[in-house]
Amino acid sequence: MSTSIIGASVTRIDGPRKVGGSARYAVDYALDNLAYGVPLGSTVGNARIAHIDTSVAERMPGVLAILHHGNTEPLFRPAEQLEHSRAGEARPPFEDDRVYYYGQYVALVVANTREQAQDAAFKVKVDYDSSKPAVVMSDVPAPPGPPRIHYQRGNAASAFEAAPVRIDETYVIPVETHNPMEMHATIAHWNGDKLTLYASTQGVVNYQNTVSEMLGVPVDRIQVLSPFCGSGFGGKLFPWPQSLLAAVGARRVGRPVAVQLPRSLMFTTVGHRPLTQQRMRIGATQEGKLLSIQHDVLQPTSMVDVYVEGCTGVTTMLYNCDNVEATQQLVNLNIGTPTPMRGPGIVPGLFPLESAMDELAIRLNLDPLELRLRNYAEQDPSYNPPRPFSSKRLRECYQTGAEKWGWSKRTPAVGSMRQGNEILGWGVATATWHAGRGSATVRVRLNADGTARASCATQDIGTGTYTIFAQVVSDKTGIPVSRIDVVLGDSSLPNGPTSGGSTVTATVLPAVAQATDDAIGRVIQAALSTPGSPFYQEGGQQNGSAPPQLAMTNGRIHQAGQSPDSGVPFQQILAAGKYAALEGEARTAPDPKEAHTFSAHSFGAQFIEVTWDPGIARLRVSRGLTVIDAGRIINEKTGRNQILGAAVMGIGMAMFEETIYDPRNAKPLNNNFADYLVSTNADIPDLDCVFVQYPDLHLNEYGARGIGEIGLAGVAPALTMAVYHATGVRVRKLPVRIENLLNGQEQKVA
Ligand code: MOS
């Protein structure tokens, strides 16, 4: 592998299309005769629909159809546990007259224009027989039966009882709602018995499979297109009910139908990070050696599906500790189904773990980095026997970060670091995310005009996937990225992975590389066998001499070991054989032996500085540094972009984000961008990120692990630790609110 373009800072190849406006997102496909569907969400959280009156709405201008459970065939439920097959919610829309959560779709109005559909939707009258919804966990009895997750090693309960130092605190992360720029949208277009879906999705293949199952239409008659996606953060991993409504609506009216959710419905019917209430008990020696960890999580899911936010996994693997017990239990609420949100499980699981570690460090009067080093796990202790990591450089992350930050200048006493009228607070936390890899098939074509094309049914959700495809093809062939066309976001292409779990890079790189090698091999074959090629040998093998070994460098085919200048541009070979293109294809999959020998995770250290002005009660984040060990970084520019973007999201998680429900009807009250706050420019200080790069060759030959999620992982605990350092107030229930700091009280939850 050459050192050239892999690892360089390569500008996104799709950037000009995005900036110039020619990149088309789902609802940008202005199909002929397009009609618009507006879903109507329930205005109660727990009810039976007594009656739907559409008589007024039906007579309104432009209205084509109004679909609801009374006039629509029930769909199939998605099969569970199938690879590549998952709907956002197990219950199909319009299944019956039951309403299980506020915002559940009770009707779809289809009209000539969006405005007409919306106008008519306001006039659909729904009468409900309502019951009191369960909105908060205290509304429902403690769940019976064994916990959903139960992990145990050693005897944590007795080790805790005997421990000389004990921390026992409960932490709460509220519901957070994914708010990508582009809202969920689908255009459904039937052409005979074939269905084309233009969708905003993180997984065209899963979307195709799931819609196929739920509509009862064979997979090969469904094509899902998502060449551009205005991000998803996990919310678009699966097709949610509006995707199916678009297809059913289009079938009903015999025209293509576009359904785009308004921002308000982004809060009810397309998932969210569930609230988690997490009790963390840690026992330790006076020297800071961990003796026990107990982590107990309570989490709501919906009435219509089971979603487990696996918060405890990180607790079992991050630190050396002989006695660990972790449980997670679910309760059912009348709120829509939760779903993965950037860093699912680990991000909310790290908040209590890293917060409790900080509380322990303070109790022991120990530097928080030193406490972590004293419990550093050289092997993954969650396995029995412990498993070696494929590659772990967390120690170096701590050290590099501390040096770059100036951590040695820290004075630990609360309020002891001042800057003018303001008090500085510093915090640090560990970040981690598991490194996964799946299978992928990629096709690479070398064209007679000297360009190349790579294609795969994966998608670029804003992360830079287009660009790394081009980098690998360029690295192998020497064709500049500007002459490489990458085609993604189309389910009819060779099977590719869902953009989820930070796995796409590690998954597709080997397939792109092998497919490119395969295509090069075909050109070399042609070079040897085509009359007119400078490498053509008349009679081939028959004249007894071995064929020359050929290679491709800088776009030229030449004798191996000789200068590329001695050869010819590859397009000359194609021209000689009158080939329009030569194509290679490869399917690659992880080596199961590696997967069972090593534990593969990325790691990082995240530092946050806040400034607290007690005179005017102003808290600002003033500095942030993330040091990441994610193996080899393929594109420094888009890689930094991922980490810094995640850190911005982490500031939002710590300072602003919380979906608030009306206890009477489970309505999300702040279902808009005025009331649901996310970080904006004014909240974002100088953020930096550094990669310590050690290729993880157990995962793939490029040594790359994923980086989409890890940058979020440690921000919230580092930030609340910084808040404690500045103010003396430990915030255990996110987000940090000024009122917590004004009263100066320790925040006790549960
Ligand atoms: Mo990520 S939550 O797997 O999109």
JSON list of N, CA and C in Angstrom, two decimals, residues 519-576:
[
{"chain": "A", "resi": 519, "resn": "ALA", "atom": "N", "xyz": [-10.30, -5.36, -11.00]},
{"chain": "A", "resi": 519, "resn": "ALA", "atom": "CA", "xyz": [-10.42, -4.59, -12.25]},
{"chain": "A", "resi": 519, "resn": "ALA", "atom": "C", "xyz": [-9.04, -4.40, -12.90]},
{"chain": "A", "resi": 520, "resn": "ILE", "atom": "N", "xyz": [-8.04, -4.11, -12.08]},
{"chain": "A", "resi": 520, "resn": "ILE", "atom": "CA", "xyz": [-6.68, -3.95, -12.61]},
{"chain": "A", "resi": 520, "resn": "ILE", "atom": "C", "xyz": [-6.22, -5.26, -13.25]},
{"chain": "A", "resi": 521, "resn": "GLY", "atom": "N", "xyz": [-6.54, -6.37, -12.59]},
{"chain": "A", "resi": 521, "resn": "GLY", "atom": "CA", "xyz": [-6.18, -7.69, -13.12]},
{"chain": "A", "resi": 521, "resn": "GLY", "atom": "C", "xyz": [-6.77, -7.91, -14.51]},
{"chain": "A", "resi": 522, "resn": "ARG", "atom": "N", "xyz": [-7.97, -7.43, -14.70]},
{"chain": "A", "resi": 522, "resn": "ARG", "atom": "CA", "xyz": [-8.61, -7.61, -16.01]},
{"chain": "A", "resi": 522, "resn": "ARG", "atom": "C", "xyz": [-7.93, -6.75, -17.08]},
{"chain": "A", "resi": 523, "resn": "VAL", "atom": "N", "xyz": [-7.50, -5.57, -16.69]},
{"chain": "A", "resi": 523, "resn": "VAL", "atom": "CA", "xyz": [-6.78, -4.72, -17.65]},
{"chain": "A", "resi": 523, "resn": "VAL", "atom": "C", "xyz": [-5.44, -5.37, -18.01]},
{"chain": "A", "resi": 524, "resn": "ILE", "atom": "N", "xyz": [-4.79, -5.93, -17.00]},
{"chain": "A", "resi": 524, "resn": "ILE", "atom": "CA", "xyz": [-3.49, -6.57, -17.26]},
{"chain": "A", "resi": 524, "resn": "ILE", "atom": "C", "xyz": [-3.67, -7.78, -18.18]},
{"chain": "A", "resi": 525, "resn": "GLN", "atom": "N", "xyz": [-4.74, -8.53, -17.91]},
{"chain": "A", "resi": 525, "resn": "GLN", "atom": "CA", "xyz": [-5.06, -9.66, -18.78]},
{"chain": "A", "resi": 525, "resn": "GLN", "atom": "C", "xyz": [-5.25, -9.18, -20.23]},
{"chain": "A", "resi": 526, "resn": "ALA", "atom": "N", "xyz": [-5.98, -8.09, -20.36]},
{"chain": "A", "resi": 526, "resn": "ALA", "atom": "CA", "xyz": [-6.23, -7.54, -21.70]},
{"chain": "A", "resi": 526, "resn": "ALA", "atom": "C", "xyz": [-4.92, -7.06, -22.32]},
{"chain": "A", "resi": 527, "resn": "ALA", "atom": "N", "xyz": [-4.04, -6.50, -21.49]},
{"chain": "A", "resi": 527, "resn": "ALA", "atom": "CA", "xyz": [-2.77, -6.00, -22.00]},
{"chain": "A", "resi": 527, "resn": "ALA", "atom": "C", "xyz": [-1.93, -7.12, -22.60]},
{"chain": "A", "resi": 528, "resn": "LEU", "atom": "N", "xyz": [-2.08, -8.30, -22.00]},
{"chain": "A", "resi": 528, "resn": "LEU", "atom": "CA", "xyz": [-1.28, -9.43, -22.48]},
{"chain": "A", "resi": 528, "resn": "LEU", "atom": "C", "xyz": [-1.92, -10.11, -23.69]},
{"chain": "A", "resi": 529, "resn": "SER", "atom": "N", "xyz": [-3.25, -10.01, -23.78]},
{"chain": "A", "resi": 529, "resn": "SER", "atom": "CA", "xyz": [-3.94, -10.85, -24.77]},
{"chain": "A", "resi": 529, "resn": "SER", "atom": "C", "xyz": [-4.51, -10.06, -25.95]},
{"chain": "A", "resi": 530, "resn": "THR", "atom": "N", "xyz": [-4.32, -8.73, -25.94]},
{"chain": "A", "resi": 530, "resn": "THR", "atom": "CA", "xyz": [-4.94, -7.93, -27.00]},
{"chain": "A", "resi": 530, "resn": "THR", "atom": "C", "xyz": [-3.91, -7.49, -28.04]},
{"chain": "A", "resi": 531, "resn": "PRO", "atom": "N", "xyz": [-4.11, -7.88, -29.29]},
{"chain": "A", "resi": 531, "resn": "PRO", "atom": "CA", "xyz": [-3.21, -7.38, -30.32]},
{"chain": "A", "resi": 531, "resn": "PRO", "atom": "C", "xyz": [-3.26, -5.85, -30.34]},
{"chain": "A", "resi": 532, "resn": "GLY", "atom": "N", "xyz": [-2.13, -5.21, -30.48]},
{"chain": "A", "resi": 532, "resn": "GLY", "atom": "CA", "xyz": [-2.10, -3.75, -30.45]},
{"chain": "A", "resi": 532, "resn": "GLY", "atom": "C", "xyz": [-1.64, -3.23, -29.11]},
{"chain": "A", "resi": 533, "resn": "SER", "atom": "N", "xyz": [-1.74, -4.08, -28.08]},
{"chain": "A", "resi": 533, "resn": "SER", "atom": "CA", "xyz": [-1.19, -3.70, -26.78]},
{"chain": "A", "resi": 533, "resn": "SER", "atom": "C", "xyz": [0.32, -3.87, -26.81]},
{"chain": "A", "resi": 534, "resn": "PRO", "atom": "N", "xyz": [1.08, -2.93, -26.24]},
{"chain": "A", "resi": 534, "resn": "PRO", "atom": "CA", "xyz": [2.54, -3.08, -26.27]},
{"chain": "A", "resi": 534, "resn": "PRO", "atom": "C", "xyz": [3.02, -4.34, -25.53]},
{"chain": "A", "resi": 535, "resn": "PHE", "atom": "N", "xyz": [2.14, -4.91, -24.72]},
{"chain": "A", "resi": 535, "resn": "PHE", "atom": "CA", "xyz": [2.56, -6.10, -23.95]},
{"chain": "A", "resi": 535, "resn": "PHE", "atom": "C", "xyz": [2.05, -7.40, -24.59]},
{"chain": "A", "resi": 536, "resn": "TYR", "atom": "N", "xyz": [1.43, -7.26, -25.73]},
{"chain": "A", "resi": 536, "resn": "TYR", "atom": "CA", "xyz": [0.84, -8.43, -26.39]},
{"chain": "A", "resi": 536, "resn": "TYR", "atom": "C", "xyz": [1.96, -9.35, -26.87]},
{"chain": "A", "resi": 537, "resn": "GLN", "atom": "N", "xyz": [1.78, -10.63, -26.59]},
{"chain": "A", "resi": 537, "resn": "GLN", "atom": "CA", "xyz": [2.77, -11.60, -27.04]},
{"chain": "A", "resi": 537, "resn": "GLN", "atom": "C", "xyz": [2.09, -12.54, -28.01]},
{"chain": "A", "resi": 538, "resn": "GLU", "atom": "N", "xyz": [2.53, -12.46, -29.24]},
{"chain": "A", "resi": 538, "resn": "GLU", "atom": "CA", "xyz": [1.92, -13.33, -30.25]},
{"chain": "A", "resi": 538, "resn": "GLU", "atom": "C", "xyz": [2.15, -14.77, -29.84]},
{"chain": "A", "resi": 539, "resn": "GLY", "atom": "N", "xyz": [1.11, -15.55, -29.97]},
{"chain": "A", "resi": 539, "resn": "GLY", "atom": "CA", "xyz": [1.25, -16.96, -29.59]},
{"chain": "A", "resi": 539, "resn": "GLY", "atom": "C", "xyz": [1.12, -17.18, -28.09]},
{"chain": "A", "resi": 540, "resn": "GLY", "atom": "N", "xyz": [1.12, -16.08, -27.32]},
{"chain": "A", "resi": 540, "resn": "GLY", "atom": "CA", "xyz": [0.93, -16.18, -25.89]},
{"chain": "A", "resi": 540, "resn": "GLY", "atom": "C", "xyz": [1.95, -17.13, -25.26]},
{"chain": "A", "resi": 541, "resn": "GLN", "atom": "N", "xyz": [1.47, -18.08, -24.46]},
{"chain": "A", "resi": 541, "resn": "GLN", "atom": "CA", "xyz": [2.34, -19.01, -23.75]},
{"chain": "A", "resi": 541, "resn": "GLN", "atom": "C", "xyz": [3.12, -19.90, -24.71]},
{"chain": "A", "resi": 542, "resn": "GLN", "atom": "N", "xyz": [2.58, -20.04, -25.94]},
{"chain": "A", "resi": 542, "resn": "GLN", "atom": "CA", "xyz": [3.13, -21.09, -26.80]},
{"chain": "A", "resi": 542, "resn": "GLN", "atom": "C", "xyz": [4.60, -20.85, -27.18]},
{"chain": "A", "resi": 543, "resn": "ASN", "atom": "N", "xyz": [5.04, -19.60, -27.21]},
{"chain": "A", "resi": 543, "resn": "ASN", "atom": "CA", "xyz": [6.43, -19.39, -27.61]},
{"chain": "A", "resi": 543, "resn": "ASN", "atom": "C", "xyz": [7.41, -19.69, -26.47]},
{"chain": "A", "resi": 544, "resn": "GLY", "atom": "N", "xyz": [6.87, -20.14, -25.34]},
{"chain": "A", "resi": 544, "resn": "GLY", "atom": "CA", "xyz": [7.75, -20.67, -24.31]},
{"chain": "A", "resi": 544, "resn": "GLY", "atom": "C", "xyz": [8.20, -19.65, -23.28]},
{"chain": "A", "resi": 545, "resn": "SER", "atom": "N", "xyz": [8.18, -18.37, -23.63]},
{"chain": "A", "resi": 545, "resn": "SER", "atom": "CA", "xyz": [8.66, -17.39, -22.65]},
{"chain": "A", "resi": 545, "resn": "SER", "atom": "C", "xyz": [7.52, -17.02, -21.69]},
{"chain": "A", "resi": 546, "resn": "ALA", "atom": "N", "xyz": [7.85, -16.80, -20.44]},
{"chain": "A", "resi": 546, "resn": "ALA", "atom": "CA", "xyz": [6.83, -16.43, -19.46]},
{"chain": "A", "resi": 546, "resn": "ALA", "atom": "C", "xyz": [6.29, -15.05, -19.79]},
{"chain": "A", "resi": 547, "resn": "PRO", "atom": "N", "xyz": [4.98, -14.82, -19.60]},
{"chain": "A", "resi": 547, "resn": "PRO", "atom": "CA", "xyz": [4.45, -13.49, -19.85]},
{"chain": "A", "resi": 547, "resn": "PRO", "atom": "C", "xyz": [5.05, -12.50, -18.86]},
{"chain": "A", "resi": 548, "resn": "PRO", "atom": "N", "xyz": [5.22, -11.25, -19.25]},
{"chain": "A", "resi": 548, "resn": "PRO", "atom": "CA", "xyz": [5.79, -10.27, -18.32]},
{"chain": "A", "resi": 548, "resn": "PRO", "atom": "C", "xyz": [4.83, -10.03, -17.15]},
{"chain": "A", "resi": 549, "resn": "GLN", "atom": "N", "xyz": [5.39, -9.75, -16.00]},
{"chain": "A", "resi": 549, "resn": "GLN", "atom": "CA", "xyz": [4.58, -9.36, -14.84]},
{"chain": "A", "resi": 549, "resn": "GLN", "atom": "C", "xyz": [4.25, -7.88, -15.00]},
{"chain": "A", "resi": 550, "resn": "LEU", "atom": "N", "xyz": [2.95, -7.58, -15.03]},
{"chain": "A", "resi": 550, "resn": "LEU", "atom": "CA", "xyz": [2.55, -6.19, -15.22]},
{"chain": "A", "resi": 550, "resn": "LEU", "atom": "C", "xyz": [1.98, -5.61, -13.93]},
{"chain": "A", "resi": 551, "resn": "ALA", "atom": "N", "xyz": [2.05, -4.31, -13.84]},
{"chain": "A", "resi": 551, "resn": "ALA", "atom": "CA", "xyz": [1.48, -3.60, -12.68]},
{"chain": "A", "resi": 551, "resn": "ALA", "atom": "C", "xyz": [0.82, -2.32, -13.17]},
{"chain": "A", "resi": 552, "resn": "MET", "atom": "N", "xyz": [0.01, -1.71, -12.28]},
{"chain": "A", "resi": 552, "resn": "MET", "atom": "CA", "xyz": [-0.61, -0.43, -12.62]},
{"chain": "A", "resi": 552, "resn": "MET", "atom": "C", "xyz": [-0.18, 0.61, -11.60]},
{"chain": "A", "resi": 553, "resn": "THR", "atom": "N", "xyz": [0.41, 1.69, -12.11]},
{"chain": "A", "resi": 553, "resn": "THR", "atom": "CA", "xyz": [0.86, 2.80, -11.24]},
{"chain": "A", "resi": 553, "resn": "THR", "atom": "C", "xyz": [0.55, 4.12, -11.95]},
{"chain": "A", "resi": 554, "resn": "ASN", "atom": "N", "xyz": [0.12, 5.07, -11.20]},
{"chain": "A", "resi": 554, "resn": "ASN", "atom": "CA", "xyz": [-0.21, 6.39, -11.78]},
{"chain": "A", "resi": 554, "resn": "ASN", "atom": "C", "xyz": [-1.08, 6.28, -13.02]},
{"chain": "A", "resi": 555, "resn": "GLY", "atom": "N", "xyz": [-1.97, 5.29, -13.02]},
{"chain": "A", "resi": 555, "resn": "GLY", "atom": "CA", "xyz": [-2.88, 5.13, -14.16]},
{"chain": "A", "resi": 555, "resn": "GLY", "atom": "C", "xyz": [-2.23, 4.47, -15.36]},
{"chain": "A", "resi": 556, "resn": "ARG", "atom": "N", "xyz": [-0.99, 3.98, -15.19]},
{"chain": "A", "resi": 556, "resn": "ARG", "atom": "CA", "xyz": [-0.28, 3.38, -16.33]},
{"chain": "A", "resi": 556, "resn": "ARG", "atom": "C", "xyz": [-0.02, 1.91, -16.08]},
{"chain": "A", "resi": 557, "resn": "ILE", "atom": "N", "xyz": [-0.12, 1.13, -17.16]},
{"chain": "A", "resi": 557, "resn": "ILE", "atom": "CA", "xyz": [0.22, -0.29, -17.10]},
{"chain": "A", "resi": 557, "resn": "ILE", "atom": "C", "xyz": [1.67, -0.43, -17.55]},
{"chain": "A", "resi": 558, "resn": "HIS", "atom": "N", "xyz": [2.46, -1.09, -16.71]},
{"chain": "A", "resi": 558, "resn": "HIS", "atom": "CA", "xyz": [3.89, -1.19, -17.02]},
{"chain": "A", "resi": 558, "resn": "HIS", "atom": "C", "xyz": [4.44, -2.50, -16.47]},
{"chain": "A", "resi": 559, "resn": "GLN", "atom": "N", "xyz": [5.66, -2.82, -16.89]},
{"chain": "A", "resi": 559, "resn": "GLN", "atom": "CA", "xyz": [6.30, -4.03, -16.37]},
{"chain": "A", "resi": 559, "resn": "GLN", "atom": "C", "xyz": [6.62, -3.81, -14.90]},
{"chain": "A", "resi": 560, "resn": "ALA", "atom": "N", "xyz": [6.28, -4.81, -14.10]},
{"chain": "A", "resi": 560, "resn": "ALA", "atom": "CA", "xyz": [6.56, -4.71, -12.66]},
{"chain": "A", "resi": 560, "resn": "ALA", "atom": "C", "xyz": [8.05, -4.50, -12.45]},
{"chain": "A", "resi": 561, "resn": "GLY", "atom": "N", "xyz": [8.37, -3.61, -11.51]},
{"chain": "A", "resi": 561, "resn": "GLY", "atom": "CA", "xyz": [9.78, -3.37, -11.23]},
{"chain": "A", "resi": 561, "resn": "GLY", "atom": "C", "xyz": [10.40, -2.31, -12.14]},
{"chain": "A", "resi": 562, "resn": "GLN", "atom": "N", "xyz": [9.65, -1.91, -13.15]},
{"chain": "A", "resi": 562, "resn": "GLN", "atom": "CA", "xyz": [10.17, -0.85, -14.01]},
{"chain": "A", "resi": 562, "resn": "GLN", "atom": "C", "xyz": [9.38, 0.44, -13.77]},
{"chain": "A", "resi": 563, "resn": "SER", "atom": "N", "xyz": [9.91, 1.52, -14.30]},
{"chain": "A", "resi": 563, "resn": "SER", "atom": "CA", "xyz": [9.25, 2.81, -14.09]},
{"chain": "A", "resi": 563, "resn": "SER", "atom": "C", "xyz": [7.90, 2.83, -14.79]},
{"chain": "A", "resi": 564, "resn": "PRO", "atom": "N", "xyz": [6.87, 3.42, -14.15]},
{"chain": "A", "resi": 564, "resn": "PRO", "atom": "CA", "xyz": [5.57, 3.55, -14.81]},
{"chain": "A", "resi": 564, "resn": "PRO", "atom": "C", "xyz": [5.68, 4.25, -16.15]},
{"chain": "A", "resi": 565, "resn": "ASP", "atom": "N", "xyz": [6.68, 5.14, -16.30]},
{"chain": "A", "resi": 565, "resn": "ASP", "atom": "CA", "xyz": [6.83, 5.87, -17.56]},
{"chain": "A", "resi": 565, "resn": "ASP", "atom": "C", "xyz": [7.15, 4.94, -18.72]},
{"chain": "A", "resi": 566, "resn": "SER", "atom": "N", "xyz": [7.68, 3.77, -18.39]},
{"chain": "A", "resi": 566, "resn": "SER", "atom": "CA", "xyz": [7.99, 2.82, -19.45]},
{"chain": "A", "resi": 566, "resn": "SER", "atom": "C", "xyz": [6.73, 2.18, -20.03]},
{"chain": "A", "resi": 567, "resn": "GLY", "atom": "N", "xyz": [5.61, 2.33, -19.32]},
{"chain": "A", "resi": 567, "resn": "GLY", "atom": "CA", "xyz": [4.37, 1.68, -19.78]},
{"chain": "A", "resi": 567, "resn": "GLY", "atom": "C", "xyz": [3.47, 2.64, -20.53]},
{"chain": "A", "resi": 568, "resn": "VAL", "atom": "N", "xyz": [2.19, 2.30, -20.54]},
{"chain": "A", "resi": 568, "resn": "VAL", "atom": "CA", "xyz": [1.21, 3.13, -21.26]},
{"chain": "A", "resi": 568, "resn": "VAL", "atom": "C", "xyz": [0.01, 3.39, -20.36]},
{"chain": "A", "resi": 569, "resn": "PRO", "atom": "N", "xyz": [-0.70, 4.49, -20.63]},
{"chain": "A", "resi": 569, "resn": "PRO", "atom": "CA", "xyz": [-1.93, 4.73, -19.86]},
{"chain": "A", "resi": 569, "resn": "PRO", "atom": "C", "xyz": [-2.90, 3.56, -20.06]},
{"chain": "A", "resi": 570, "resn": "PHE", "atom": "N", "xyz": [-3.63, 3.20, -19.00]},
{"chain": "A", "resi": 570, "resn": "PHE", "atom": "CA", "xyz": [-4.47, 1.99, -19.09]},
{"chain": "A", "resi": 570, "resn": "PHE", "atom": "C", "xyz": [-5.52, 2.13, -20.19]},
{"chain": "A", "resi": 571, "resn": "GLN", "atom": "N", "xyz": [-5.94, 3.39, -20.46]},
{"chain": "A", "resi": 571, "resn": "GLN", "atom": "CA", "xyz": [-6.99, 3.54, -21.47]},
{"chain": "A", "resi": 571, "resn": "GLN", "atom": "C", "xyz": [-6.51, 3.13, -22.86]},
{"chain": "A", "resi": 572, "resn": "GLN", "atom": "N", "xyz": [-5.18, 3.14, -23.04]},
{"chain": "A", "resi": 572, "resn": "GLN", "atom": "CA", "xyz": [-4.63, 2.71, -24.33]},
{"chain": "A", "resi": 572, "resn": "GLN", "atom": "C", "xyz": [-4.85, 1.20, -24.53]},
{"chain": "A", "resi": 573, "resn": "ILE", "atom": "N", "xyz": [-4.78, 0.45, -23.43]},
{"chain": "A", "resi": 573, "resn": "ILE", "atom": "CA", "xyz": [-5.04, -1.00, -23.50]},
{"chain": "A", "resi": 573, "resn": "ILE", "atom": "C", "xyz": [-6.51, -1.22, -23.85]},
{"chain": "A", "resi": 574, "resn": "LEU", "atom": "N", "xyz": [-7.38, -0.46, -23.15]},
{"chain": "A", "resi": 574, "resn": "LEU", "atom": "CA", "xyz": [-8.81, -0.63, -23.40]},
{"chain": "A", "resi": 574, "resn": "LEU", "atom": "C", "xyz": [-9.15, -0.27, -24.84]},
{"chain": "A", "resi": 575, "resn": "ALA", "atom": "N", "xyz": [-8.49, 0.80, -25.35]},
{"chain": "A", "resi": 575, "resn": "ALA", "atom": "CA", "xyz": [-8.76, 1.21, -26.72]},
{"chain": "A", "resi": 575, "resn": "ALA", "atom": "C", "xyz": [-8.32, 0.12, -27.70]},
{"chain": "A", "resi": 576, "resn": "ALA", "atom": "N", "xyz": [-7.16, -0.48, -27.41]},
{"chain": "A", "resi": 576, "resn": "ALA", "atom": "CA", "xyz": [-6.65, -1.52, -28.31]},
{"chain": "A", "resi": 576, "resn": "ALA", "atom": "C", "xyz": [-7.65, -2.67, -28.41]}
]
